[in-house]
Each structure stands twice: as structure tokens, then as C-alpha cells.
Amino acid sequence: MDDVREAVLEYVIDEYIDEDDDLEVDADTALISSGIVDSFSMVSLKAFLENKYDIRIPDEDATPEAFDTVNSIVRIVEKHSS
Amino acid sequence: MAYSTATRQAFADDIATIKEKGLFKEKRFICSPQAAEIEVEYPEGAACKKVLNFCANNYLGFSSHPGVAEAAHAGLDSRGFGMSSVRFICGTQDIHRELQDNVSTFLGMEDTLLFPSCMDANAGVFEAIMGKGDVIIADRLIHASLIDGIRLCSAEYDTFKHMDMKHLKKKLVLHQDKRRRLIVTDGVFSMDGDLCPLDELCDLADEFDTMVLVDDSHASGFIGKTGRGVHEHFGVMDRIDLITTTFGKALGGASGGCVSGRSELVELCRQKARPYLFSNSLSPVIVSATIKVIELLSSTTELRDRLEANTKRFRDGMTEAGLNIRPGVTPIVPVMLYNAKLANDMARDMYAEGIYVIGFFFPVVPEGQARIRVQLSAAHEDEHIDKCVAAFKKVGEKYGILGLDKKGIIEKYGT
């Protein structure tokens, strides 16, 4: 799952962090509760995961808590990949 | 009893949680007409106090403009108070048609449909024109009402970084397989006061065969040389497919809003938009007053020119005083403080100085972006603006932030 972690982290940085943002993001950085990703723009991340890993994440699993860190996102991908 | 003690306690706990998070909105009562100078009862139960208002959307001063009030009275006399009907049953008067036609002309659009508010216009427009197989691509900082409307619609949606045209292009490439695409943006963003670069955005829309919707609620009436909006400012008046806007800000300040744009799209809203179909017609009083507002704005640019001059006077004064304001040209001027407590404390001290402004912080603005948002009005006199700047200077000095940039303020107070 290290590959997934790396790909998700790369996507999060590219999709949500501006070049002039003075932010360092790693796999444990809070994304939603810290305001880096809001619930509206979270849809882009969900679509990315579904397309890249050919999975469907039901709405009840696509919660702000489940999407709050790259590590928790990796767990969602793992759950729906099996 | 359905509303048991336990149920009551559960709701009371919810309210307590809001208070604990510092998100509780306190009651403030205005005991005068909306204007540059108002009387405010705050906190609740306190004696009314005269303060200068720098947090209203009363950009052009029409909220208590004598000519507009007179037109409202005339509308009340000639067409009555209410319609007691939705538009399509028996709620459309000749003046509703007249206002729609006049708004179309003013905004340079083909057709217009009135809604009870712009919130309703935004709630209804997407489901009326977009569906399965379509995609809506929205700026991440659009107004909450647009987000709600997009979520009510069965079309897929995606977002792009705030005003980042490169990122938007990437998303347009990604969604070329969709049946229809619609870009959604605010014209002026209400928290930062920045202008969406509609010229660049329209170029991308053309390149990728995509429609454009702009919510111009914080622009209609005063942005652009003749106040038509952000599409006039960027010279793209004929390239916008839909504008939603409000009559509750610069265009009168009471209530009401509209969808204005391509005739087929507006007709689909007339046929399908649920807030239009299932809510009452706009009061003849507001319709008559708004007709007057559009007439006044079409005959002279005096008020928008005055607002522009006031904005410059305030921005220059604040910069000279050493406050850290977000650069720009609009009458929305964020005084950046980054720290929520600092924003709240300074707003409270400003009130003590007779200036009514409010602190904004997460989740209304992104974490670490706390600020006091100042809004200028054409109704402000020079001395009002000078008094506001002087108060900011005094309060800013107290907190030791004059001359500090973002880094300096964060070093001192954190985020």
C-alpha cells in the first residue's frame, strides 16, 4: 500500500496545496479538520480515488473523518479494493 | 409529549457545543434604517448606540434612499403588498415583467427570471439546466448557496483551485467526455473581495465548449465602468451564459434575486426551477423599488463613482496607517489578522470606538485566515471613512500590529 500512499499524497499536494502555501503535508497531516480540504472540494479527491483504483466509495464511507489524512484515505482504498 | 425533556436537552447540548467552539452568532438589533450611521442594540438589552456601519452590503446606499423608498410606497399603492401566489398561477404582475426586462437590459442578457432571493436562484438554476452525464466545475471559494444548488443537482461536479486558470484548464481537459460542462464562479468573492478573471475564464470556456455561470451578487450595480458587473469590468458582457444576482445588496438591499442569461436557459428555469415554482412571488413593493434602482443606475454612474472613490480613500488610508489589508479594487476590504481571537478582540474594540465591523474566522474563511471584513458604501462620507481608519489605527496600535505583514502578525499572535 506504500504505492497508494505515495500516489494519494502526490495528488493531495498537487490538487489542494498552492505553491505559495507555506505548508508541509505528510501522510498524517489533517486535511479536512484543518481546512486544507473542505467538504465541497473533497469530491475531487473521491473521484480521483474511484477512477485511479477502479473502486466505488459509498457516501456513508466518504465522510470527512475517513478522508482526514492520507493514511485514513489509504485505509478506505484498501477496504474497497478487496 | 413529542418534545420530551431529553429531546430538549439534546438540542440544548448542540447549542452549547456551538458556543464552546466559539461559533455562536450573537443577536444584534438595529434600531434605525440601514445606513452609513445606524443605532445598534448590542449586546441584547443594552441601550441603542450610534455607530458607523462598515459591514453592510449596502454598497450604493439604496437601502434607505429617498427615491427608492418613494418608489416602494408608489408600488404599494398601485399594486398592493403581496401576491398570495407563486409566479405561474396568479403571481405575475406587469411590473414583474417590467423588472425582468429592465434587468436583462442592464446586465446585457437575453432574458431574466425573478426569484425570492439569489439563494433561491442558486438553489434552482443547476437542477433546471444540468443533469446526468453533465459536469459542473466550480471555483472552490464560491458562495454557499451555489454549493447547495450544485449538490441538489444530479450532474457530477468537480472543483478547481481559487481563481487558478491553469487548474481549471486541467479540469476542463479531464471532463471533455461529459455531455455538457458548466463553469461556476463568483464575480467578486465575498470574503476576499477579489475579482474572478472572467476574460481568461471565458477564453477557456470557448476553447473547451463550456458554459459559464457567474454569481455577481457582490458586483451588480457598481463593478465595471457603468456598474453592470464583473463581466463589464473584463469586457466579456456577451460571453457569459448565466448571471445570478441579488437585489438584497447594491440593488436596493431588501430581498429578491434573479437568473439572467441565454433565453433557453432562463426558460428552463421558468419551467423547472423548484424555488421559482414553489415559493411566493416577489412583493410588488420590492419590484417597484428595484425598478427604480435600475432606472437610477442606468441614468448616472454617480453612486458607483462615489463608491469607487470611497474605496480608494479607505484602502489608501489603511495602507498608510500600517494595517495589513488584502490588495484589490473592490469595496470589500479584508483586514488580515490570521488569528481568530485577535479578529474578535479587535472587532469588539472597534465597536467601542463607534465602528461596527465583524471578525471572520474558520470555518467561514479558511483556517489561519481570520480577518475583519470592511465593506464600503457610497453612503459613507469622507469623515466616516477617516474616522474608521483612525479607529483601526488606534486599535491596531493597541495590539501592536501596525506595519506588520502576515509573517509578523503570525509570529506575534499565531493562527
Coordinates of C-alpha atoms in Angstrom, one line a residue:
Chain A
M1 CA 0.0 0.0 0.0
D2 CA 3.0 2.3 0.0
D3 CA 2.4 3.0 -3.7
V4 CA -1.1 4.0 -2.9
R5 CA 0.1 6.2 0.0
E6 CA 2.6 7.9 -2.3
A7 CA 0.1 8.4 -5.1
V8 CA -2.6 9.9 -2.8
L9 CA -0.1 12.2 -1.1
E10 CA 1.1 13.4 -4.5
Y11 CA -2.4 14.0 -5.7
V12 CA -3.4 15.9 -2.5
I13 CA -0.4 18.2 -2.7
D14 CA -1.0 18.8 -6.4
E15 CA -4.7 19.3 -6.1
Y16 CA -5.1 21.2 -2.8
I17 CA -1.8 23.0 -2.0
D18 CA -0.8 26.2 -3.7
E19 CA 2.8 26.9 -4.5
D20 CA 2.8 29.9 -2.2
D21 CA 1.2 28.0 0.7
D22 CA 3.7 27.6 3.5
L23 CA 2.5 24.1 4.3
E24 CA 4.2 20.8 4.6
V25 CA 1.9 17.9 4.1
D26 CA 2.6 14.3 5.0
A27 CA 0.5 11.1 5.4
D28 CA -0.6 12.1 8.9
T29 CA -1.5 15.8 8.2
A30 CA -5.1 16.6 9.0
L31 CA -6.6 17.7 5.7
I32 CA -10.3 18.3 6.4
S33 CA -10.4 19.2 10.1
S34 CA -7.6 21.7 9.4
G35 CA -9.4 23.3 6.5
I36 CA -6.8 22.3 3.8
V37 CA -9.6 20.4 2.0
D38 CA -13.2 21.4 2.6
S39 CA -16.3 19.1 2.2
F40 CA -17.1 20.7 -1.2
S41 CA -13.8 20.1 -2.8
M42 CA -13.4 16.7 -1.2
V43 CA -15.4 15.4 -4.2
S44 CA -12.4 15.8 -6.5
L45 CA -10.4 13.5 -4.2
K46 CA -13.2 10.9 -4.1
A47 CA -13.4 10.9 -7.9
F48 CA -9.7 10.6 -8.2
L49 CA -9.6 7.5 -5.9
E50 CA -12.6 5.9 -7.7
N51 CA -11.1 6.4 -11.1
K52 CA -7.5 5.5 -10.3
Y53 CA -8.2 2.4 -8.3
D54 CA -11.4 1.4 -10.1
I55 CA -13.5 1.3 -6.9
R56 CA -16.8 2.8 -5.7
I57 CA -16.7 4.5 -2.3
P58 CA -20.3 4.7 -0.9
D59 CA -21.4 8.0 0.6
E60 CA -21.6 6.6 4.1
D61 CA -17.8 5.8 3.9
A62 CA -16.9 9.1 2.2
T63 CA -17.0 11.0 5.5
P64 CA -14.8 14.0 6.5
E65 CA -13.3 11.8 9.2
A66 CA -12.4 9.0 6.8
F67 CA -10.8 11.4 4.4
D68 CA -9.0 13.4 7.0
T69 CA -5.4 12.1 6.4
V70 CA -3.7 10.4 3.6
N71 CA -3.3 7.4 5.9
S72 CA -7.0 7.2 6.6
I73 CA -7.7 7.6 2.8
V74 CA -5.4 4.7 2.1
R75 CA -7.5 2.6 4.5
I76 CA -10.6 3.5 2.6
V77 CA -8.9 2.4 -0.7
E78 CA -7.8 -0.8 1.0
K79 CA -11.3 -1.6 2.2
H80 CA -12.9 -1.1 -1.1
S81 CA -10.2 -2.7 -3.2
S82 CA -10.8 -6.1 -1.5
Chain B
M1 CA -45.2 14.9 24.6
A2 CA -43.2 14.5 21.5
Y3 CA -40.8 17.2 22.6
S4 CA -39.6 15.4 25.7
T5 CA -37.1 16.8 28.3
A6 CA -34.4 14.5 26.8
T7 CA -35.1 15.8 23.3
R8 CA -34.9 19.4 24.6
Q9 CA -31.7 18.7 26.4
A10 CA -30.1 17.1 23.3
F11 CA -30.8 20.2 21.3
A12 CA -29.6 22.4 24.1
D13 CA -26.3 20.4 24.1
D14 CA -26.0 21.1 20.4
I15 CA -26.2 24.8 21.0
A16 CA -23.7 24.5 23.9
T17 CA -21.3 22.8 21.5
I18 CA -21.6 25.7 19.0
K19 CA -20.8 28.1 21.9
E20 CA -17.9 26.0 23.1
K21 CA -16.4 26.1 19.6
G22 CA -16.7 29.9 19.6
L23 CA -19.1 29.8 16.6
F24 CA -22.3 31.1 18.3
K25 CA -23.8 34.0 16.5
E26 CA -25.0 36.6 18.9
K27 CA -28.1 38.7 18.4
R28 CA -27.6 42.3 17.3
F29 CA -30.5 44.7 16.8
I30 CA -30.6 47.7 14.6
C31 CA -33.0 50.4 15.8
S32 CA -32.8 52.7 12.7
P33 CA -33.0 52.4 9.0
Q34 CA -30.0 50.7 7.3
A35 CA -27.5 53.4 6.5
A36 CA -23.9 54.6 7.0
E37 CA -24.8 55.7 10.5
I38 CA -27.0 53.4 12.5
E39 CA -28.3 52.7 16.0
V40 CA -27.5 49.3 17.4
E41 CA -28.7 47.5 20.5
Y42 CA -25.7 45.3 21.4
P43 CA -25.4 43.3 23.5
E44 CA -29.1 42.4 23.6
G45 CA -30.8 44.6 26.2
A46 CA -28.2 47.4 26.0
A47 CA -29.2 51.0 25.2
C48 CA -29.1 51.8 21.5
K49 CA -25.7 53.2 20.4
K50 CA -24.9 55.3 17.3
V51 CA -22.2 53.7 15.3
L52 CA -20.8 53.9 11.8
N53 CA -21.7 50.8 9.8
F54 CA -18.8 49.2 7.8
C55 CA -20.2 45.7 7.5
A56 CA -23.4 46.1 5.4
N57 CA -23.9 45.1 1.7
N58 CA -25.4 48.5 1.2
Y59 CA -22.8 49.3 -1.4
L60 CA -24.7 52.1 -3.1
G61 CA -26.7 53.3 -0.2
F62 CA -30.1 52.4 -1.7
S63 CA -31.3 50.6 1.5
S64 CA -32.7 53.9 2.7
H65 CA -32.5 56.0 -0.4
P66 CA -35.5 58.5 -0.5
G67 CA -36.2 57.9 -4.2
V68 CA -36.2 54.2 -3.7
A69 CA -38.4 54.4 -0.6
E70 CA -40.8 56.6 -2.6
A71 CA -41.0 54.1 -5.4
A72 CA -41.7 51.4 -2.9
H73 CA -44.6 53.4 -1.5
A74 CA -45.9 54.0 -5.0
G75 CA -45.7 50.3 -5.7
L76 CA -47.6 49.5 -2.5
D77 CA -50.3 52.0 -3.5
S78 CA -50.7 50.9 -7.1
R79 CA -50.1 47.1 -6.9
G80 CA -50.6 46.2 -3.3
F81 CA -48.5 44.5 -0.7
G82 CA -48.3 40.8 -1.7
M83 CA -49.3 38.4 -4.5
S84 CA -50.5 35.4 -2.4
S85 CA -49.4 33.2 -5.2
V86 CA -46.5 31.7 -7.0
R87 CA -45.5 33.3 -10.2
F88 CA -47.0 30.9 -12.6
I89 CA -50.5 30.7 -11.1
C90 CA -51.6 34.3 -10.5
G91 CA -48.4 35.9 -9.1
T92 CA -47.1 37.8 -12.1
Q93 CA -47.9 41.4 -12.5
D94 CA -47.0 43.7 -15.3
I95 CA -44.3 45.2 -13.1
H96 CA -42.6 41.7 -12.6
R97 CA -42.3 41.6 -16.4
E98 CA -41.0 45.2 -16.5
L99 CA -38.3 44.5 -13.9
Q100 CA -37.2 41.3 -15.7
D101 CA -36.9 43.2 -19.0
N102 CA -35.1 46.1 -17.3
V103 CA -32.6 43.7 -15.5
S104 CA -31.9 41.9 -18.8
T105 CA -31.1 45.3 -20.5
F106 CA -29.0 46.4 -17.6
L107 CA -26.9 43.2 -17.4
G108 CA -26.8 42.8 -21.2
M109 CA -28.6 39.4 -21.1
E110 CA -31.3 37.9 -23.2
D111 CA -33.8 37.1 -20.5
T112 CA -34.3 37.3 -16.7
L113 CA -36.3 35.4 -14.2
L114 CA -37.0 36.7 -10.7
F115 CA -36.6 34.6 -7.6
P116 CA -37.4 35.4 -3.9
S117 CA -33.7 35.6 -3.3
C118 CA -30.4 34.9 -5.0
M119 CA -30.1 32.0 -2.6
D120 CA -33.2 30.6 -4.3
A121 CA -31.9 31.4 -7.7
N122 CA -28.7 29.5 -7.0
A123 CA -30.7 26.6 -5.4
G124 CA -32.8 26.2 -8.5
V125 CA -30.7 27.0 -11.5
F126 CA -28.5 23.9 -11.7
E127 CA -31.2 21.3 -11.4
A128 CA -33.1 23.1 -14.1
I129 CA -30.3 23.0 -16.8
M130 CA -27.8 20.3 -15.8
G131 CA -28.4 16.6 -15.3
K132 CA -26.8 13.1 -15.5
G133 CA -23.9 13.0 -17.9
D134 CA -23.1 16.7 -17.3
V135 CA -20.4 18.2 -15.1
I136 CA -20.3 21.4 -13.1
I137 CA -16.8 22.7 -12.5
A138 CA -16.7 25.2 -9.7
D139 CA -14.2 27.6 -8.0
R140 CA -13.5 26.3 -4.5
L141 CA -14.5 29.5 -2.8
I142 CA -17.9 30.1 -4.4
H143 CA -20.8 31.2 -2.2
A144 CA -22.5 28.6 0.0
S145 CA -25.8 28.9 -1.9
L146 CA -24.1 27.9 -5.2
I147 CA -22.6 24.8 -3.4
D148 CA -26.1 23.9 -2.1
G149 CA -27.6 24.3 -5.6
I150 CA -24.9 22.2 -7.2
R151 CA -25.4 19.5 -4.6
L152 CA -29.2 19.4 -5.3
C153 CA -28.5 18.7 -9.0
S154 CA -27.9 15.2 -10.5
A155 CA -24.9 16.4 -12.6
E156 CA -21.4 15.4 -11.5
Y157 CA -19.3 18.2 -10.0
D158 CA -15.7 19.0 -9.6
T159 CA -13.7 21.9 -8.2
F160 CA -10.7 24.0 -9.2
K161 CA -8.3 26.0 -7.0
H162 CA -9.5 29.5 -6.3
M163 CA -9.1 31.6 -9.5
D164 CA -6.4 29.3 -10.8
M165 CA -6.9 29.2 -14.5
K166 CA -4.2 26.5 -15.1
H167 CA -6.0 24.2 -12.7
L168 CA -9.4 25.0 -14.3
K169 CA -7.9 24.1 -17.7
K170 CA -6.7 20.8 -16.3
K171 CA -10.3 20.0 -15.1
L172 CA -11.8 21.0 -18.4
V173 CA -9.4 18.6 -20.2
L174 CA -10.4 15.9 -17.7
H175 CA -14.1 16.4 -18.3
Q176 CA -14.1 16.6 -22.1
D177 CA -16.1 13.3 -22.2
K178 CA -19.1 14.8 -20.5
R179 CA -22.3 15.8 -22.4
R180 CA -22.3 19.4 -21.1
R181 CA -19.9 21.4 -19.0
L182 CA -20.6 24.5 -16.8
I183 CA -18.0 26.6 -15.1
V184 CA -19.3 28.3 -11.9
T185 CA -17.7 31.2 -10.2
D186 CA -18.5 34.3 -8.1
G187 CA -17.8 37.5 -9.9
V188 CA -16.5 39.1 -6.7
F189 CA -15.6 36.7 -3.9
S190 CA -17.3 37.9 -0.8
M191 CA -14.7 37.2 1.8
D192 CA -11.6 38.3 -0.1
G193 CA -13.1 40.9 -2.4
D194 CA -11.1 39.6 -5.3
L195 CA -12.4 39.6 -8.9
C196 CA -12.6 36.5 -11.0
P197 CA -10.6 37.0 -14.2
L198 CA -13.6 36.4 -16.4
D199 CA -11.7 37.3 -19.6
E200 CA -9.3 34.3 -19.1
L201 CA -12.1 32.1 -17.9
C202 CA -14.2 32.9 -21.0
D203 CA -11.2 32.0 -23.2
L204 CA -11.0 28.6 -21.6
A205 CA -14.8 28.2 -21.8
D206 CA -14.6 28.8 -25.5
E207 CA -11.7 26.5 -26.0
F208 CA -13.4 23.6 -24.2
D209 CA -17.0 24.3 -25.3
T210 CA -18.2 25.0 -21.8
M211 CA -20.9 27.3 -20.5
V212 CA -20.2 29.9 -17.8
L213 CA -22.3 30.9 -14.8
V214 CA -21.3 33.9 -12.6
D215 CA -22.8 34.9 -9.3
D216 CA -22.4 38.7 -9.4
S217 CA -24.2 39.4 -6.1
H218 CA -21.2 41.4 -4.8
A219 CA -20.7 43.3 -8.1
S220 CA -24.1 44.1 -9.8
G221 CA -24.6 47.8 -9.7
F222 CA -21.1 49.0 -9.1
I223 CA -18.3 46.9 -10.7
G224 CA -17.5 47.9 -14.3
K225 CA -17.5 51.5 -15.7
T226 CA -21.3 51.7 -15.7
G227 CA -21.8 49.2 -12.8
R228 CA -23.1 46.3 -14.9
G229 CA -20.8 43.8 -13.1
V230 CA -17.6 41.9 -13.4
H231 CA -18.4 40.9 -17.0
E232 CA -18.4 44.6 -17.9
H233 CA -15.1 45.1 -16.0
F234 CA -13.4 42.4 -18.1
G235 CA -15.1 43.3 -21.4
V236 CA -16.9 39.9 -21.7
M237 CA -20.6 41.1 -21.4
D238 CA -21.6 38.9 -24.4
R239 CA -19.7 35.8 -23.3
I240 CA -21.4 34.9 -20.1
D241 CA -24.2 32.4 -20.4
L242 CA -25.8 32.9 -17.0
I243 CA -25.6 35.5 -14.2
T244 CA -27.3 35.1 -10.9
T245 CA -27.5 38.1 -8.7
T246 CA -29.3 39.6 -5.7
F247 CA -31.5 42.7 -5.2
G248 CA -30.6 42.4 -1.5
K249 CA -27.2 44.1 -1.7
A250 CA -26.3 47.0 -4.0
L251 CA -29.5 46.9 -6.0
G252 CA -31.8 48.0 -3.1
G253 CA -30.9 45.9 -0.2
A254 CA -34.4 44.4 0.6
S255 CA -34.6 41.0 -1.0
G256 CA -35.1 39.2 -4.2
G257 CA -32.7 37.8 -6.8
C258 CA -32.7 36.5 -10.4
V259 CA -31.2 34.3 -13.0
S260 CA -30.3 36.2 -16.1
G261 CA -28.9 34.9 -19.3
R262 CA -29.4 32.9 -22.5
S263 CA -33.1 32.7 -23.2
E264 CA -33.4 28.9 -23.4
L265 CA -31.6 28.5 -20.1
V266 CA -33.8 31.1 -18.4
E267 CA -36.9 29.4 -19.9
L268 CA -35.8 26.1 -18.5
C269 CA -35.6 27.8 -15.0
R270 CA -39.1 29.1 -15.5
Q271 CA -40.3 25.6 -16.3
K272 CA -38.3 23.6 -13.8
A273 CA -36.6 25.5 -11.0
R274 CA -38.2 24.4 -7.8
P275 CA -37.6 27.6 -5.7
Y276 CA -39.3 29.5 -8.5
L277 CA -42.2 27.1 -8.9
F278 CA -42.9 26.5 -5.2
S279 CA -42.3 29.9 -3.5
N280 CA -44.2 33.1 -3.5
S281 CA -43.9 35.8 -6.0
L282 CA -41.6 38.8 -5.1
S283 CA -43.7 41.5 -3.4
P284 CA -44.8 44.4 -5.7
V285 CA -43.3 46.8 -3.1
I286 CA -39.8 45.3 -3.8
V287 CA -40.4 45.0 -7.5
S288 CA -41.3 48.7 -7.8
A289 CA -38.4 49.8 -5.7
T290 CA -36.0 47.7 -7.7
I291 CA -37.3 49.1 -11.0
K292 CA -36.4 52.5 -9.6
V293 CA -32.9 51.3 -8.6
I294 CA -32.2 50.0 -12.1
E295 CA -33.6 53.3 -13.6
L296 CA -31.3 55.4 -11.3
L297 CA -28.2 53.2 -12.1
S298 CA -29.0 53.4 -15.9
S299 CA -29.2 57.2 -15.8
T300 CA -26.0 58.0 -13.9
T301 CA -22.8 56.4 -12.6
E302 CA -22.6 59.0 -9.7
L303 CA -23.1 56.4 -6.9
R304 CA -20.8 53.8 -8.2
D305 CA -18.2 56.5 -8.8
R306 CA -18.6 57.7 -5.3
L307 CA -18.2 54.1 -4.0
E308 CA -15.1 53.8 -6.1
A309 CA -13.7 57.0 -4.6
N310 CA -14.6 55.9 -1.1
T311 CA -12.9 52.5 -1.6
K312 CA -9.7 54.2 -2.7
R313 CA -9.8 56.6 0.2
F314 CA -10.2 53.8 2.7
R315 CA -7.7 51.5 1.1
D316 CA -5.1 54.2 0.9
G317 CA -5.7 55.3 4.4
M318 CA -5.4 51.8 5.8
T319 CA -2.2 51.1 3.9
E320 CA -0.8 54.4 5.1
A321 CA -1.8 53.6 8.7
G322 CA 0.1 50.3 8.5
L323 CA -2.8 47.9 8.6
N324 CA -2.4 44.7 6.6
I325 CA -5.2 44.8 4.0
R326 CA -5.7 42.4 1.1
P327 CA -4.9 44.4 -2.1
G328 CA -7.7 44.9 -4.6
V329 CA -10.1 47.4 -6.1
T330 CA -13.5 46.3 -4.6
P331 CA -15.3 47.8 -1.6
I332 CA -14.8 44.5 0.2
V333 CA -11.6 45.1 2.2
P334 CA -10.3 42.3 4.4
V335 CA -8.1 43.5 7.2
M336 CA -5.9 40.4 7.6
L337 CA -5.3 39.3 11.2
Y338 CA -4.9 35.5 10.8
N339 CA -5.8 34.8 14.4
A340 CA -9.5 34.3 15.3
K341 CA -9.2 35.7 18.8
L342 CA -7.3 38.8 17.6
A343 CA -10.0 39.4 14.9
N344 CA -12.8 39.1 17.5
D345 CA -11.0 41.3 20.1
M346 CA -10.2 44.0 17.5
A347 CA -13.8 44.0 16.2
R348 CA -15.0 44.4 19.8
D349 CA -12.7 47.3 20.4
M350 CA -13.7 48.9 17.0
Y351 CA -17.3 48.8 18.2
A352 CA -16.2 50.6 21.4
E353 CA -14.7 53.3 19.1
G354 CA -18.1 53.6 17.3
I355 CA -17.3 51.5 14.2
Y356 CA -19.4 48.4 13.5
V357 CA -17.3 45.7 11.9
I358 CA -17.2 41.9 12.4
G359 CA -14.4 39.4 12.7
F360 CA -14.5 36.4 10.4
F361 CA -12.6 33.1 11.1
F362 CA -12.7 29.4 10.4
P363 CA -14.9 27.8 9.1
V364 CA -16.3 31.0 7.4
V365 CA -12.8 31.6 6.0
P366 CA -10.0 29.0 5.7
E367 CA -8.1 28.1 8.9
G368 CA -5.4 30.7 9.7
Q369 CA -7.1 33.4 7.5
A370 CA -9.0 35.3 10.2
R371 CA -9.8 38.8 9.4
I372 CA -12.1 41.8 9.9
R373 CA -14.0 42.4 6.7
V374 CA -14.8 46.0 6.0
Q375 CA -17.4 47.0 3.4
L376 CA -17.6 50.5 2.0
S377 CA -20.7 52.2 0.8
A378 CA -21.5 55.2 -1.4
A379 CA -23.4 56.4 1.6
H380 CA -20.2 56.9 3.6
E381 CA -19.0 60.5 3.9
D382 CA -15.3 61.3 3.8
E383 CA -15.3 61.9 7.6
H384 CA -16.9 58.4 8.2
I385 CA -14.1 56.8 6.3
D386 CA -11.4 58.9 8.1
K387 CA -13.0 58.0 11.4
C388 CA -12.9 54.3 10.6
V389 CA -9.3 54.4 9.5
A390 CA -8.3 56.4 12.7
A391 CA -10.1 53.8 14.8
F392 CA -8.3 51.0 13.1
K393 CA -5.0 52.8 13.6
K394 CA -5.8 53.3 17.4
V395 CA -6.9 49.7 17.9
G396 CA -4.1 48.3 15.7
E397 CA -1.6 50.2 17.8
K398 CA -3.0 48.7 21.0
Y399 CA -2.4 45.2 19.6
G400 CA 1.0 46.1 18.2
I401 CA 0.2 45.1 14.6
L402 CA 0.8 48.3 12.7
G403 CA 3.4 47.9 10.0
L404 CA 3.4 44.1 10.4
D405 CA 3.0 41.8 7.5
K406 CA 1.5 38.3 7.6
K407 CA 4.6 36.8 9.0
G408 CA 4.9 39.4 11.7
I409 CA 1.3 39.1 12.8
I410 CA 1.5 35.3 12.9
E411 CA 4.8 35.4 14.9
K412 CA 3.1 37.7 17.4
Y413 CA -0.3 36.0 17.7
G414 CA -0.2 32.6 15.9
T415 CA -3.0 31.4 13.8

